[in-house]
Coordinates of C-alpha atoms in Angstrom, one line a residue:
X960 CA -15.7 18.6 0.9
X961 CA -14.3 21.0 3.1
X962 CA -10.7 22.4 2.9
X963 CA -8.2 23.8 4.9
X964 CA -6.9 27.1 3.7
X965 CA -3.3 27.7 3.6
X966 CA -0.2 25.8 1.7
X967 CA 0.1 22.3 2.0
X968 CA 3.5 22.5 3.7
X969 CA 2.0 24.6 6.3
X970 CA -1.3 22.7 7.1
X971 CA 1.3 19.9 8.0
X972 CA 3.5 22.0 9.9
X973 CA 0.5 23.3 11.9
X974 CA -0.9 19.7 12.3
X975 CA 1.6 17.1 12.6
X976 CA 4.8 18.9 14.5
X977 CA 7.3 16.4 15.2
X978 CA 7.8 14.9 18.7
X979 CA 10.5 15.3 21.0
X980 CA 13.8 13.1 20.3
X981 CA 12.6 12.7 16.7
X982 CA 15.0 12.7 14.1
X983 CA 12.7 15.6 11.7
X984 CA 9.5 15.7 9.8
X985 CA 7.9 11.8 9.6
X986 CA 6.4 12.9 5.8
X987 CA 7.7 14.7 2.5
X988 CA 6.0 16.9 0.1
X989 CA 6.7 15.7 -3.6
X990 CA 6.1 17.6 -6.7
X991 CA 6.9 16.2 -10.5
X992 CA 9.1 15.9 -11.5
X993 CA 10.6 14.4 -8.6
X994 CA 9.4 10.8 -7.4
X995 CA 8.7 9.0 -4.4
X996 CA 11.0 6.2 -3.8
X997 CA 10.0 3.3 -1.6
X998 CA 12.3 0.7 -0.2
X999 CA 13.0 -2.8 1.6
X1000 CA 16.5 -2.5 3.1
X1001 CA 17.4 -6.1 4.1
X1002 CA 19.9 -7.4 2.5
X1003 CA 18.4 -10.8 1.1
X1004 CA 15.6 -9.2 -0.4
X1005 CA 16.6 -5.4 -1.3
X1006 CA 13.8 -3.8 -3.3
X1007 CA 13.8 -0.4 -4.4
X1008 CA 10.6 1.0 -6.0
X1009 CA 10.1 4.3 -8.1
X1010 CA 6.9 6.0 -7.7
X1011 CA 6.4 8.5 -10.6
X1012 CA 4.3 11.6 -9.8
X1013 CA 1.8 12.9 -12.2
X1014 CA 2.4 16.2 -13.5
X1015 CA -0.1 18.7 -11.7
X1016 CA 0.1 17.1 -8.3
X1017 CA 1.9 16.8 -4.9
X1018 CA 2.3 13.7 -3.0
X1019 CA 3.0 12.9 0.4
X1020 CA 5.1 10.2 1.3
X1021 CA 4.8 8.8 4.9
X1022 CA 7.2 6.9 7.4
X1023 CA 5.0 5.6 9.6
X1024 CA 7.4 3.1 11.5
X1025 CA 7.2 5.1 14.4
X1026 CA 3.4 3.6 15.5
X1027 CA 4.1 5.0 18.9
X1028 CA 2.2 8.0 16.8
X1029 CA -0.6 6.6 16.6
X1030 CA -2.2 5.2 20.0
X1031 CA -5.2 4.3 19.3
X1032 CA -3.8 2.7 16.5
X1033 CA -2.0 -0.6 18.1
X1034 CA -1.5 -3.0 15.3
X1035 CA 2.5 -2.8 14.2
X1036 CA 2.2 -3.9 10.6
X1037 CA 3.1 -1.2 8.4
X1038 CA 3.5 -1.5 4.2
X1039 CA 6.6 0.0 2.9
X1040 CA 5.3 2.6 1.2
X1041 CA 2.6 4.9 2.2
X1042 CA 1.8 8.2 -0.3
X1043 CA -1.2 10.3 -0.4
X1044 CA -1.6 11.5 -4.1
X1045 CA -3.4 15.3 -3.8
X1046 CA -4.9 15.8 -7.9
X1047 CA -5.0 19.4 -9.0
X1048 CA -8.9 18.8 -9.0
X1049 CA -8.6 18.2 -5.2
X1050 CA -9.2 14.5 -5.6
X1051 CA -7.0 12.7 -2.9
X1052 CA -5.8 9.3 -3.3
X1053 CA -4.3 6.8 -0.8
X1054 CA -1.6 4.6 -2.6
X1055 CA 0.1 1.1 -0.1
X1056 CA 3.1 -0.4 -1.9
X1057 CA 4.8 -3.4 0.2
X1058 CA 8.0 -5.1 -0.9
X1059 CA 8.7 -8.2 -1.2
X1060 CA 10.8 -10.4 -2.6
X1061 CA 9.2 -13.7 -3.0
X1062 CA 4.9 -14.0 -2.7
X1063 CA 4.2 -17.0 -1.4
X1064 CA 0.6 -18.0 -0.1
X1065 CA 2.1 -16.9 3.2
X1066 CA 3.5 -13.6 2.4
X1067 CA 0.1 -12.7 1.1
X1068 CA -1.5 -13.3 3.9
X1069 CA 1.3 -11.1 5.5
X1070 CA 0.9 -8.3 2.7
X1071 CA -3.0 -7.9 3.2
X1072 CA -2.4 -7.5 6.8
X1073 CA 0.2 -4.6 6.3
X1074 CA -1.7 -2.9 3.6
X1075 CA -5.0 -2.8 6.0
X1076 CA -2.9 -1.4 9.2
X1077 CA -1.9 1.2 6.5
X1078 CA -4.5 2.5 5.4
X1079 CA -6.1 2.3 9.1
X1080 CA -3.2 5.2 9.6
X1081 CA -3.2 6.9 6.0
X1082 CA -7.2 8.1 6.4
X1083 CA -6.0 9.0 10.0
X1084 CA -3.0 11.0 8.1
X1085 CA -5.8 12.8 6.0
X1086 CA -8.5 13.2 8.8
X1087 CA -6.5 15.0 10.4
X1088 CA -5.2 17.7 7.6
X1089 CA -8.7 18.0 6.5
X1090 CA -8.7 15.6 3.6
X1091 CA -10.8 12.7 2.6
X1092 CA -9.6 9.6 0.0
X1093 CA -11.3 9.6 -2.7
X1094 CA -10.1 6.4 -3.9
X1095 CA -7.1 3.8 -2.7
X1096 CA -4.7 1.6 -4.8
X1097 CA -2.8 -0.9 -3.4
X1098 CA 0.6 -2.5 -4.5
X1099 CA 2.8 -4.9 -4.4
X1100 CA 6.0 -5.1 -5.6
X1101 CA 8.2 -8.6 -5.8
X1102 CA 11.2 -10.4 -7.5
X1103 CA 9.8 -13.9 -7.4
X1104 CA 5.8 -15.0 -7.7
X1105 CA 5.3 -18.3 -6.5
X1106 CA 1.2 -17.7 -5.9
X1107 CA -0.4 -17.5 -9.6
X1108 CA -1.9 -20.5 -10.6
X1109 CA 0.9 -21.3 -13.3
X1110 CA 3.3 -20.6 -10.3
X1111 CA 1.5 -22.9 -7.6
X1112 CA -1.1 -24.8 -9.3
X1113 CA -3.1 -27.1 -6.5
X1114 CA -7.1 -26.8 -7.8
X1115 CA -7.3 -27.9 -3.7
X1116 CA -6.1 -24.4 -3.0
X1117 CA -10.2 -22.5 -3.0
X1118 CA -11.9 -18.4 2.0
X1119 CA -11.4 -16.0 6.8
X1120 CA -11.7 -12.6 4.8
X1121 CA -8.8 -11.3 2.9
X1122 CA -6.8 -9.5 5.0
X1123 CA -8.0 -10.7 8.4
X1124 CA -7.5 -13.9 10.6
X1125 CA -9.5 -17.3 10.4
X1126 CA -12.1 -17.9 12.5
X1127 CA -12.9 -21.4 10.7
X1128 CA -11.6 -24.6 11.8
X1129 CA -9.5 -26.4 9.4
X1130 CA -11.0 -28.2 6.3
X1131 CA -12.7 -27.7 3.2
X1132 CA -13.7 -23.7 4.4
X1133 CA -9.9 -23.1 5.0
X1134 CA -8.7 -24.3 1.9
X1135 CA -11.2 -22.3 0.0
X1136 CA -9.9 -19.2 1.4
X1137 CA -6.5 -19.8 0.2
X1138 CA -7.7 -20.2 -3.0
X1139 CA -9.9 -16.7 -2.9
X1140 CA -6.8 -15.6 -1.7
X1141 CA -4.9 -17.3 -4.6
X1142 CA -7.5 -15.3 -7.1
X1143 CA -7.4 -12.2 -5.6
X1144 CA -3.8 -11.8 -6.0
X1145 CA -4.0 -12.8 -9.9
X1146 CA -7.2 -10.4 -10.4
X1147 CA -5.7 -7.7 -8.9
X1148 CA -9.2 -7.0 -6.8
X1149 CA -8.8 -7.5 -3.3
X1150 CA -11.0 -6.8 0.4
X1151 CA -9.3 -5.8 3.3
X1152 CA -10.3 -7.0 6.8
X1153 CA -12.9 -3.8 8.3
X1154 CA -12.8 -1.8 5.3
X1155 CA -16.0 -2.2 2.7
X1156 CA -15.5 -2.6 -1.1
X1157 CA -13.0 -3.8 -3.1
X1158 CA -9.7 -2.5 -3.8
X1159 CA -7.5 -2.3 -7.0
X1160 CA -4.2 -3.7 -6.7
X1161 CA -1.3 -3.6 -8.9
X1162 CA 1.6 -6.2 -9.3
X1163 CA 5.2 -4.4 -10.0
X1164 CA 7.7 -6.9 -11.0
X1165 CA 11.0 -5.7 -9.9
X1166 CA 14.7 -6.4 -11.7
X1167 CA 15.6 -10.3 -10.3
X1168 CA 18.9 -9.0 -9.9
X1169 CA 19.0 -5.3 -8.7
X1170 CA 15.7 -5.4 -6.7
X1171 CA 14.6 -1.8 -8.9
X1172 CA 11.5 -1.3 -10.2
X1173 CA 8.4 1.6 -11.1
X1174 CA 5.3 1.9 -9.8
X1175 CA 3.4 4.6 -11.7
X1176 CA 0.5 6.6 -10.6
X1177 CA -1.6 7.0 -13.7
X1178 CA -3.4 10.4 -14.0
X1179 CA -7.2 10.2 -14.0
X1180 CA -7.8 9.7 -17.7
X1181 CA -5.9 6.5 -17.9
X1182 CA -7.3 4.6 -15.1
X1183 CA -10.4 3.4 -17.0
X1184 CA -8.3 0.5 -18.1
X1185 CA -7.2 -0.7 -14.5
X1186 CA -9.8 -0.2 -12.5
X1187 CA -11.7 -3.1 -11.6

């Protein structure tokens, strides 16, 4: 894969300048041991989310309200948190964490459609430095879970494709999605609408009270257990 030569800081610099009126840079350049920190402000459901760095490489945290960036990019669903994770073996890795603090059927619907706009913008992000993902992990961190089974059980519950709007008219096809829906979020392996493969998403519960919680990017030799 080819590279661009030159500090990170600088490929960006030389890349991505800001545009006029904006307030500074739209990204930050992490390096262990500080951490990424992702965030839902509103009040009724703070969350605050800790993204711990590996030792060895340099993330890239993203604010990528500002869609008027991207043109050719129209959809205005964006996840909380948006990091691209550069290994010291040059593996690059796009990591989606939304907040949120209840998942309902609904909000998972809503979550999948964030997480897909994303990364629509994220492999943009990395086209553009000369970078290509070499693998994407999606999160989702949440005070309340009112979707797994235990949480919601209806054996009704049973399939338009994760991530994307239903064609189907309502029946026995719709509720069958809900429930692939239902299983995804409990197996942790989800599709996104336009993108092939499956995912591997992780579930961060955050403190009830505070909203706080850690999302930690495991180093290559401890993924084996996750993956799906």
């Amino acid at each position: 894969m080819a590279r661009h030569t030159g500090s990170l800081e600088q490929r960006l610099a030389a890349v991505i300048a800001p545009a006029q009126g904006d307030r500074g840079p739209f990204y930050e350049v992490l390096r262990p041991p500080s951490h990424a920190t992702v965030k839902e402000t509103k009040k009724d459901g703070y969350a605050e989310v800790a993204c711990i760095v590996p030792e060895g490489h340099i993330c890239i945290q993203w604010r990528l309200e500002e869609t008027g960036r991207f043109l050719f990019l129209r959809g205005d669903k964006n996840a909380d948190g948006a990091l691209l994770l550069l290994g010291p073996d040059g593996q690059v890795e796009a990591h989606i964490i939304e907040c949120k603090r209840k998942v309902t059927q609904g909000k998972w619907e809503d979550i999948l459609q964030q997480m897909r706009w994303t990364l629509y913008k994220l492999l943009a992000l990395a086209g553009v430095l000369g970078l290509s993902s070499d693998e994407v992990y999606l999160g989702t961190a949440y005070r309340f879970d009112e979707l797994s089974e235990e949480s919601s059980p209806n054996p009704a519950l049973g399939k338009p494709t994760l991530g994307g709007a239903s064609e189907q008219t309502p029946g026995e096809d719709e509720l069958s999605e809900s429930r692939l829906r239902q299983l995804a979020w409990e197996t942790d392996v989800v599709h996104l609408a336009g993108f092939d493969g499956a995912f591997h998403h992780v579930k961060v519960q955050l403190d009830e009270d505070s909203g706080h919680g850690v999302y930690r990017i495991l180093a290559p030799r401890s993924r084996s257990a996750r993956e799906p």
